């Protein structure tokens, strides 16, 4: 058999695909990451390599020093899949000095088709699978909040019979795909009729869940912006139909329901652990409202080693909160306990998992812990089962009957 010398082929014209091919030579390629449309942001990549079965691929992504978060590249391994179900890691090395900052990915696929991405993609097709499955679950109501600039629906799922208005929303930043994996995990819990955490939460809360706030950016393969290059998480003070109809739709719906508890789900490029950011610095800050956030943070910290409080964002000084960001706006506007959840693109050094790093699976597990923490946060009495309550009520009736 003669040695194969044909060039590999690289494609990215598909849902959330994003790469520019500068050069291909045999099983090596020099690549760059295109900017989000009408924006300077760039960091998300997702592409397919064909024709490399059994060959050592060397893929070099160049020009990374002026990406949105250059701190995302050191210590980062690219995500790879041959079946688009299991996403592992391909050993990658970052050289700040080479080609304006170059990430070199090395991988020897067993198949002629292999996909690489910044994080395990969550496609719009999978989004529709998620919405359809949840909408078909007992007790779930579907609501379309509005339409994006590309004409996609802004999907919202509602469930629960309680009075606590809980808003969970994700993927304002479309390249942070772990946020929608988190949503898949959360919806699996909440729509499971036999899940005791879900039973308690459905009894106490009315959930409003927007698994993807930025479908256009998601389909276009953007890191951070919508169809017209707007960062949605800087639009919450004054959203407009022209620039940020997604935020306007979600915020209008929140105005209708009010908000008691809100979680905005994201990923952070540089910090390799999961953490929460609160709403310090809002004009109407009350210690009691703030303590509601800190108490939730403590509960989650106790529940899972995949969450921590040592690393995170700096808190805003009194009065200095940026009200264009959703967590600050929602805390200020509704007096809600609002928070931003950040998950890593890298791996948790305290509990490393070299084969996958931070993964869809861990994002989904963290969602379970976040919901269990919410139930605990809402109060210990609420964890008692409906059966136990029924028994207690029966006893009460008996007492009354005897008197
Ligand atoms: Zn984000």
CSV table of C-alpha atoms and ligand atoms in Angstrom, one decimal:
chain,number,residue,atom,x,y,z
A,1,UNK,CA,0.0,0.0,0.0
A,2,UNK,CA,1.3,3.4,-0.9
A,3,UNK,CA,1.3,6.2,1.7
A,4,UNK,CA,-1.7,8.4,1.4
A,5,UNK,CA,-0.8,12.0,0.5
A,6,UNK,CA,-4.2,13.6,-0.4
A,7,UNK,CA,-5.2,16.8,1.3
A,8,UNK,CA,-7.8,16.8,4.0
A,9,UNK,CA,-11.0,18.8,3.4
A,10,UNK,CA,-12.4,21.3,5.9
A,11,UNK,CA,-16.1,22.4,6.0
A,12,UNK,CA,-18.1,24.8,8.2
A,13,UNK,CA,-21.2,25.6,6.2
A,14,UNK,CA,-23.6,24.1,8.7
A,15,UNK,CA,-25.5,24.9,11.9
A,16,UNK,CA,-23.1,26.9,14.1
A,17,UNK,CA,-20.1,26.2,11.8
A,18,UNK,CA,-17.4,28.8,11.9
A,19,UNK,CA,-13.8,28.6,10.5
A,20,UNK,CA,-11.7,30.2,7.8
A,21,UNK,CA,-9.3,27.9,6.0
A,22,UNK,CA,-6.0,29.7,5.2
A,23,UNK,CA,-4.0,26.7,3.9
A,24,UNK,CA,-4.3,22.9,3.7
A,25,UNK,CA,-1.2,20.7,3.2
A,26,UNK,CA,-1.7,16.9,3.5
A,27,UNK,CA,-3.1,16.3,7.0
A,28,UNK,CA,-2.1,19.8,8.2
A,29,UNK,CA,-4.1,23.0,8.1
A,30,UNK,CA,-3.7,26.7,9.0
A,31,UNK,CA,-6.9,28.2,10.1
A,32,UNK,CA,-8.4,31.5,11.5
A,33,UNK,CA,-11.6,32.3,13.4
A,34,UNK,CA,-14.0,34.7,11.5
A,35,UNK,CA,-15.6,37.5,13.5
A,36,UNK,CA,-19.3,37.5,14.5
A,37,UNK,CA,-21.3,39.2,11.7
A,38,UNK,CA,-21.2,43.0,12.2
A,39,UNK,CA,-19.0,42.7,15.3
A,40,UNK,CA,-15.4,42.5,16.5
A,41,UNK,CA,-16.0,39.5,18.7
A,42,UNK,CA,-14.5,36.2,17.6
A,43,UNK,CA,-13.6,33.0,19.5
A,44,UNK,CA,-16.2,30.3,18.6
A,45,UNK,CA,-15.0,27.7,16.0
A,46,UNK,CA,-16.7,24.6,14.8
A,47,UNK,CA,-15.7,22.7,11.7
A,48,UNK,CA,-15.6,19.2,10.0
A,49,UNK,CA,-12.4,17.6,8.8
A,50,UNK,CA,-12.8,14.9,6.1
A,51,UNK,CA,-10.2,12.4,4.8
A,52,UNK,CA,-7.9,12.0,7.8
A,53,UNK,CA,-8.7,8.4,8.9
A,54,UNK,CA,-5.6,7.0,10.7
A,55,UNK,CA,-3.5,10.1,10.0
A,56,UNK,CA,-2.0,12.5,12.5
A,57,UNK,CA,-3.9,15.8,12.0
A,58,UNK,CA,-2.1,19.1,12.8
A,59,UNK,CA,-4.6,21.9,12.9
A,60,UNK,CA,-3.2,25.4,13.7
A,61,UNK,CA,-5.7,28.2,14.5
A,62,UNK,CA,-3.8,31.5,14.1
A,63,UNK,CA,-4.4,35.1,15.2
A,64,UNK,CA,-5.8,34.3,18.6
A,65,UNK,CA,-4.1,37.1,20.5
A,66,UNK,CA,-6.8,39.5,19.4
A,67,UNK,CA,-9.8,37.3,20.0
A,68,UNK,CA,-12.5,38.3,22.5
A,69,UNK,CA,-10.8,36.5,25.4
A,70,UNK,CA,-7.1,35.7,24.7
A,71,UNK,CA,-7.0,34.3,28.3
A,72,UNK,CA,-9.2,31.4,27.0
A,73,UNK,CA,-6.4,29.7,25.0
A,74,UNK,CA,-3.7,28.8,27.6
A,75,UNK,CA,-4.6,25.5,29.2
A,76,UNK,CA,-7.4,24.9,26.7
A,77,UNK,CA,-7.8,21.7,24.7
A,78,UNK,CA,-10.1,21.7,21.6
A,79,UNK,CA,-13.3,19.6,21.7
A,80,UNK,CA,-13.5,16.7,19.2
A,81,UNK,CA,-16.1,14.1,18.1
A,82,UNK,CA,-16.3,11.4,15.5
A,83,UNK,CA,-20.0,10.5,16.1
A,84,UNK,CA,-21.3,14.0,17.2
A,85,UNK,CA,-22.6,12.3,20.4
A,86,UNK,CA,-19.5,11.9,22.5
A,87,UNK,CA,-17.3,15.0,22.7
A,88,UNK,CA,-13.8,14.4,24.0
A,89,UNK,CA,-10.7,16.6,24.0
A,90,UNK,CA,-7.9,16.7,21.5
A,91,UNK,CA,-4.5,17.7,23.0
A,92,UNK,CA,-3.9,21.3,22.1
A,93,UNK,CA,-1.0,23.8,22.8
A,94,UNK,CA,-1.1,27.5,22.7
A,95,UNK,CA,1.9,29.6,21.6
A,96,UNK,CA,1.4,33.3,22.2
A,97,UNK,CA,4.4,34.2,20.0
A,98,UNK,CA,3.5,32.2,16.9
A,99,UNK,CA,1.3,33.6,14.1
A,100,UNK,CA,-0.3,36.2,16.3
A,101,UNK,CA,-1.2,33.6,18.9
A,102,UNK,CA,-1.6,30.0,17.6
A,103,UNK,CA,-3.5,27.0,19.0
A,104,UNK,CA,-2.2,23.8,17.6
A,105,UNK,CA,-4.6,20.8,17.8
A,106,UNK,CA,-3.2,17.3,17.2
A,107,UNK,CA,-5.5,14.3,16.7
A,108,UNK,CA,-5.5,11.0,14.9
A,109,UNK,CA,-9.1,10.1,14.0
A,110,UNK,CA,-10.3,6.5,13.5
A,111,UNK,CA,-12.9,7.8,11.0
A,112,UNK,CA,-12.7,9.8,7.8
A,113,UNK,CA,-15.1,12.3,9.3
A,114,UNK,CA,-14.3,14.2,12.5
A,115,UNK,CA,-15.7,17.4,14.0
A,116,UNK,CA,-13.8,20.0,16.1
A,117,UNK,CA,-15.4,22.8,18.1
A,118,UNK,CA,-14.7,25.4,20.9
A,119,UNK,CA,-17.1,23.5,23.1
A,120,UNK,CA,-19.6,20.6,22.4
A,121,UNK,CA,-22.1,22.3,20.0
A,122,UNK,CA,-25.8,22.4,20.9
A,123,UNK,CA,-27.4,22.8,17.4
A,124,UNK,CA,-30.7,24.5,16.6
A,125,UNK,CA,-31.9,21.1,15.5
A,126,UNK,CA,-31.2,19.8,19.0
A,127,UNK,CA,-32.9,22.9,20.4
A,128,UNK,CA,-36.0,22.0,18.5
A,129,UNK,CA,-35.8,18.4,19.8
A,130,UNK,CA,-35.5,19.9,23.3
A,131,UNK,CA,-38.5,22.2,22.9
A,132,UNK,CA,-40.7,19.6,21.3
A,133,UNK,CA,-39.9,17.0,24.0
A,134,UNK,CA,-40.5,19.4,26.9
A,135,UNK,CA,-43.7,20.8,25.3
A,136,UNK,CA,-45.1,17.3,25.0
A,137,UNK,CA,-44.5,16.7,28.8
A,138,UNK,CA,-47.5,16.8,31.2
A,139,UNK,CA,-48.0,20.2,32.8
A,140,UNK,CA,-45.8,22.1,30.4
A,141,UNK,CA,-47.1,25.1,28.4
A,142,UNK,CA,-45.3,26.4,25.4
A,143,UNK,CA,-45.2,30.1,24.8
A,144,UNK,CA,-43.5,32.0,21.9
A,145,UNK,CA,-42.1,35.3,23.3
A,146,UNK,CA,-41.2,36.9,20.0
A,147,UNK,CA,-39.2,36.7,16.8
A,148,UNK,CA,-35.5,37.2,16.1
A,149,UNK,CA,-34.1,39.3,13.3
A,150,UNK,CA,-33.5,36.2,11.2
A,151,UNK,CA,-37.1,35.2,11.8
A,152,UNK,CA,-36.6,32.5,14.4
A,153,UNK,CA,-39.0,32.0,17.4
A,154,UNK,CA,-37.9,32.9,20.9
A,155,UNK,CA,-39.1,29.8,22.7
A,156,UNK,CA,-40.3,29.7,26.3
A,157,UNK,CA,-41.5,26.8,28.4
A,158,UNK,CA,-43.7,27.3,31.5
A,159,UNK,CA,-44.5,24.8,34.2
A,160,UNK,CA,-45.3,24.6,37.9
A,161,UNK,CA,-48.3,25.6,40.0
A,162,UNK,CA,-46.6,27.7,42.7
A,163,UNK,CA,-46.4,31.4,43.3
A,164,UNK,CA,-42.6,31.9,43.1
A,165,UNK,CA,-41.9,33.3,39.7
A,166,UNK,CA,-38.6,31.7,38.6
A,167,UNK,CA,-36.9,32.7,35.3
A,168,UNK,CA,-34.2,30.5,33.8
A,169,UNK,CA,-32.6,31.7,30.6
A,170,UNK,CA,-29.5,30.8,28.6
A,171,UNK,CA,-27.3,31.4,25.6
A,172,UNK,CA,-27.6,35.2,25.4
A,173,UNK,CA,-24.0,34.5,24.3
A,174,UNK,CA,-24.5,31.8,21.6
A,175,UNK,CA,-20.9,30.4,21.7
A,176,UNK,CA,-21.4,29.4,25.3
A,177,UNK,CA,-23.2,26.2,24.3
A,178,UNK,CA,-22.7,24.6,27.7
A,179,UNK,CA,-25.5,26.9,28.8
A,180,UNK,CA,-28.0,25.0,26.6
A,181,UNK,CA,-26.6,21.7,27.8
A,182,UNK,CA,-27.4,22.9,31.3
A,183,UNK,CA,-30.9,23.7,30.1
A,184,UNK,CA,-31.3,20.2,28.7
A,185,UNK,CA,-30.4,18.8,32.2
A,186,UNK,CA,-32.7,21.3,33.9
A,187,UNK,CA,-35.7,20.3,31.7
A,188,UNK,CA,-35.0,16.6,32.2
A,189,UNK,CA,-35.3,17.1,35.9
A,190,UNK,CA,-38.3,19.5,35.8
A,191,UNK,CA,-40.4,17.4,33.4
A,192,UNK,CA,-39.8,14.1,35.2
A,193,UNK,CA,-43.1,13.3,37.0
A,194,UNK,CA,-41.2,11.0,39.4
A,195,UNK,CA,-38.4,13.4,40.4
A,196,UNK,CA,-38.8,14.5,44.0
A,197,UNK,CA,-36.9,17.7,43.5
A,198,UNK,CA,-39.1,18.6,40.5
A,199,UNK,CA,-42.2,17.7,42.5
A,200,UNK,CA,-41.3,20.1,45.2
A,201,UNK,CA,-40.3,22.9,42.8
A,202,UNK,CA,-43.4,22.5,40.6
A,203,UNK,CA,-45.5,22.8,43.7
A,204,UNK,CA,-43.8,26.0,44.9
A,205,UNK,CA,-42.8,27.8,41.6
A,206,UNK,CA,-44.0,28.9,38.3
A,207,UNK,CA,-41.0,28.4,35.9
A,208,UNK,CA,-40.4,30.4,32.8
A,209,UNK,CA,-37.6,28.8,30.9
A,210,UNK,CA,-35.9,30.3,27.8
A,211,UNK,CA,-33.3,27.6,26.8
A,212,UNK,CA,-31.9,29.8,24.0
A,213,UNK,CA,-32.1,33.6,24.0
A,214,UNK,CA,-30.0,34.0,20.9
A,215,UNK,CA,-31.0,31.5,18.2
A,216,UNK,CA,-29.6,33.7,15.4
A,217,UNK,CA,-26.2,33.9,16.9
A,218,UNK,CA,-26.3,30.1,17.6
A,219,UNK,CA,-27.1,29.1,14.0
A,220,UNK,CA,-24.7,31.6,12.6
A,221,UNK,CA,-21.8,30.2,14.7
A,222,UNK,CA,-21.3,33.4,16.7
A,223,UNK,CA,-19.4,33.7,20.0
A,224,UNK,CA,-21.3,36.6,21.6
A,225,UNK,CA,-23.8,38.5,19.4
A,226,UNK,CA,-27.0,38.2,17.5
A,227,UNK,CA,-27.7,38.7,13.7
A,228,UNK,CA,-26.7,42.3,13.8
A,229,UNK,CA,-23.6,42.0,15.9
A,230,UNK,CA,-25.3,43.1,19.2
A,231,UNK,CA,-24.2,41.7,22.6
A,232,UNK,CA,-27.6,40.9,24.1
A,233,UNK,CA,-26.3,41.0,27.6
A,234,UNK,CA,-25.6,44.7,27.2
A,235,UNK,CA,-29.1,45.6,26.1
A,236,UNK,CA,-31.2,45.0,29.2
A,237,UNK,CA,-31.6,48.7,30.1
A,238,UNK,CA,-33.1,49.8,26.8
A,239,UNK,CA,-33.7,46.9,24.4
A,240,UNK,CA,-35.0,47.8,20.9
A,241,UNK,CA,-36.9,45.9,18.2
A,242,UNK,CA,-34.2,46.9,15.7
A,243,UNK,CA,-31.1,45.8,17.7
A,244,UNK,CA,-32.2,43.4,20.4
A,245,UNK,CA,-35.8,42.1,19.9
A,246,UNK,CA,-34.7,39.0,21.9
A,247,UNK,CA,-34.1,40.9,25.1
A,248,UNK,CA,-37.2,43.1,24.5
A,249,UNK,CA,-39.3,40.0,24.2
A,250,UNK,CA,-37.9,38.3,27.3
A,251,UNK,CA,-38.0,41.5,29.4
A,252,UNK,CA,-41.6,42.3,28.4
A,253,UNK,CA,-42.6,38.8,29.4
A,254,UNK,CA,-40.9,39.2,32.8
A,255,UNK,CA,-42.7,42.5,33.3
A,256,UNK,CA,-46.0,40.5,32.9
A,257,UNK,CA,-45.1,37.8,35.5
A,258,UNK,CA,-42.7,39.6,37.8
A,259,UNK,CA,-39.6,37.8,38.9
A,260,UNK,CA,-38.6,36.3,42.3
A,261,UNK,CA,-35.6,34.3,41.3
A,262,UNK,CA,-33.6,34.4,38.1
A,263,UNK,CA,-30.7,32.6,36.7
A,264,UNK,CA,-28.9,33.6,33.5
A,265,UNK,CA,-26.7,30.8,32.3
A,266,UNK,CA,-23.3,31.4,30.6
A,267,UNK,CA,-19.8,30.0,30.0
A,268,UNK,CA,-16.6,31.8,30.8
A,269,UNK,CA,-13.7,31.5,28.4
A,270,UNK,CA,-10.8,32.0,30.9
A,271,UNK,CA,-11.8,30.9,34.4
A,272,UNK,CA,-11.6,27.0,34.5
A,273,UNK,CA,-14.3,26.5,37.1
A,274,UNK,CA,-18.1,27.2,37.6
A,275,UNK,CA,-19.1,30.2,39.6
A,276,UNK,CA,-22.0,32.6,40.2
A,277,UNK,CA,-22.0,36.4,39.8
A,278,UNK,CA,-24.6,38.5,41.7
A,279,UNK,CA,-25.9,42.0,41.5
A,280,UNK,CA,-23.7,44.0,43.8
A,281,UNK,CA,-23.8,47.7,43.0
A,282,UNK,CA,-27.5,48.0,41.9
A,283,UNK,CA,-29.0,51.4,43.0
A,284,UNK,CA,-31.7,49.8,45.1
A,285,UNK,CA,-29.4,47.2,46.8
A,286,UNK,CA,-30.7,45.8,50.1
A,287,UNK,CA,-28.6,43.6,52.3
A,288,UNK,CA,-31.5,41.2,52.6
A,289,UNK,CA,-31.9,40.8,48.8
A,290,UNK,CA,-28.1,40.3,48.5
A,291,UNK,CA,-28.1,37.8,51.3
A,292,UNK,CA,-30.7,35.8,49.3
A,293,UNK,CA,-28.1,35.5,46.6
A,294,UNK,CA,-25.2,34.6,48.9
A,295,UNK,CA,-27.3,32.0,50.7
A,296,UNK,CA,-28.1,30.3,47.4
A,297,UNK,CA,-24.4,30.4,46.5
A,298,UNK,CA,-23.5,28.7,49.8
A,299,UNK,CA,-26.1,26.0,49.3
A,300,UNK,CA,-24.8,25.2,45.8
A,301,UNK,CA,-21.2,25.3,47.0
A,302,UNK,CA,-22.0,22.7,49.6
A,303,UNK,CA,-23.9,20.4,47.2
A,304,UNK,CA,-21.3,19.9,44.4
A,305,UNK,CA,-17.5,19.8,44.0
A,306,UNK,CA,-18.1,21.2,40.5
A,307,UNK,CA,-19.1,24.6,42.0
A,308,UNK,CA,-16.9,27.0,43.9
A,309,UNK,CA,-16.7,30.5,45.3
A,310,UNK,CA,-13.0,31.3,45.4
A,311,UNK,CA,-12.7,32.3,41.7
A,312,UNK,CA,-15.1,34.6,39.9
A,313,UNK,CA,-15.7,38.2,38.8
A,314,UNK,CA,-14.9,41.2,40.9
A,315,UNK,CA,-18.0,42.7,42.6
A,316,UNK,CA,-19.2,46.1,41.5
A,317,UNK,CA,-18.9,49.0,44.0
A,318,UNK,CA,-22.0,50.4,45.5
A,319,UNK,CA,-24.1,52.2,42.9
A,320,UNK,CA,-21.7,51.1,40.1
A,321,UNK,CA,-23.7,48.1,38.7
A,322,UNK,CA,-24.0,47.9,34.9
A,323,UNK,CA,-27.8,47.9,34.4
A,324,UNK,CA,-27.5,46.9,30.7
A,325,UNK,CA,-26.6,43.4,32.0
A,326,UNK,CA,-29.6,41.1,32.7
A,327,UNK,CA,-28.7,40.0,36.2
A,328,UNK,CA,-28.4,43.6,37.5
A,329,UNK,CA,-31.4,44.8,35.5
A,330,UNK,CA,-33.6,41.9,36.8
A,331,UNK,CA,-32.4,42.4,40.4
A,332,UNK,CA,-33.1,46.2,40.2
A,333,UNK,CA,-36.3,46.0,38.2
A,334,UNK,CA,-38.0,43.3,40.2
A,335,UNK,CA,-36.2,43.1,43.5
A,336,UNK,CA,-35.4,39.6,42.5
A,337,UNK,CA,-32.6,37.3,43.6
A,338,UNK,CA,-30.9,37.3,40.3
A,339,UNK,CA,-27.6,35.7,39.3
A,340,UNK,CA,-25.4,34.8,36.4
A,341,UNK,CA,-24.1,31.2,36.3
A,342,UNK,CA,-20.7,30.7,34.5
A,343,UNK,CA,-19.4,27.3,33.5
A,344,UNK,CA,-15.9,26.7,32.1
A,345,UNK,CA,-14.7,25.9,28.6
A,346,UNK,CA,-11.6,24.3,30.1
A,347,UNK,CA,-11.6,21.8,33.0
A,348,UNK,CA,-12.0,22.0,36.7
A,349,UNK,CA,-8.5,21.7,38.1
A,350,UNK,CA,-9.9,20.5,41.4
A,351,UNK,CA,-11.6,17.6,39.8
A,352,UNK,CA,-10.0,17.1,36.4
A,353,UNK,CA,-11.4,14.8,33.8
A,354,UNK,CA,-8.8,14.8,31.0
A,355,UNK,CA,-10.8,12.8,28.5
A,356,UNK,CA,-13.6,15.3,28.3
A,357,UNK,CA,-12.8,18.3,30.4
A,358,UNK,CA,-15.9,20.4,31.3
A,359,UNK,CA,-18.5,18.6,29.2
A,360,UNK,CA,-22.2,18.5,28.2
A,361,UNK,CA,-22.7,15.8,30.8
A,362,UNK,CA,-21.2,17.9,33.6
A,363,UNK,CA,-23.2,20.9,32.5
A,364,UNK,CA,-26.4,18.8,32.8
A,365,UNK,CA,-25.4,17.5,36.2
A,366,UNK,CA,-24.7,21.0,37.5
A,367,UNK,CA,-28.2,21.9,36.4
A,368,UNK,CA,-29.6,19.2,38.7
A,369,UNK,CA,-27.6,20.5,41.6
A,370,UNK,CA,-28.7,24.1,40.8
A,371,UNK,CA,-32.4,23.0,41.0
A,372,UNK,CA,-31.9,20.9,44.1
A,373,UNK,CA,-30.2,24.0,45.7
A,374,UNK,CA,-33.2,26.1,44.6
A,375,UNK,CA,-35.6,23.8,46.4
A,376,UNK,CA,-33.4,23.9,49.5
A,377,UNK,CA,-33.2,27.7,49.3
A,378,UNK,CA,-36.9,28.0,49.1
A,379,UNK,CA,-37.2,26.4,52.5
A,380,UNK,CA,-36.8,23.1,54.4
A,381,UNK,CA,-40.5,22.6,54.9
A,382,UNK,CA,-41.0,22.5,51.2
A,383,UNK,CA,-39.0,19.2,50.8
A,384,UNK,CA,-41.7,17.2,52.6
A,385,UNK,CA,-43.4,14.9,50.2
A,386,UNK,CA,-47.0,15.2,49.1
A,387,UNK,CA,-47.7,11.8,50.7
A,388,UNK,CA,-46.4,13.1,54.1
A,389,UNK,CA,-48.5,16.2,53.8
A,390,UNK,CA,-51.5,14.1,53.0
A,391,UNK,CA,-50.9,12.1,56.1
A,392,UNK,CA,-50.5,15.2,58.2
A,393,UNK,CA,-53.7,16.6,56.8
A,394,UNK,CA,-55.5,13.3,57.6
A,395,UNK,CA,-54.3,13.5,61.2
A,396,UNK,CA,-55.5,17.1,61.4
A,397,UNK,CA,-58.9,16.0,60.2
A,398,UNK,CA,-59.0,13.2,62.8
A,399,UNK,CA,-58.1,15.7,65.5
A,400,UNK,CA,-61.0,17.9,64.4
A,401,UNK,CA,-63.3,15.0,64.2
A,402,UNK,CA,-62.6,14.0,67.8
A,403,UNK,CA,-63.1,17.5,69.3
B,1,LIG,ZN1,-21.7,34.9,28.5
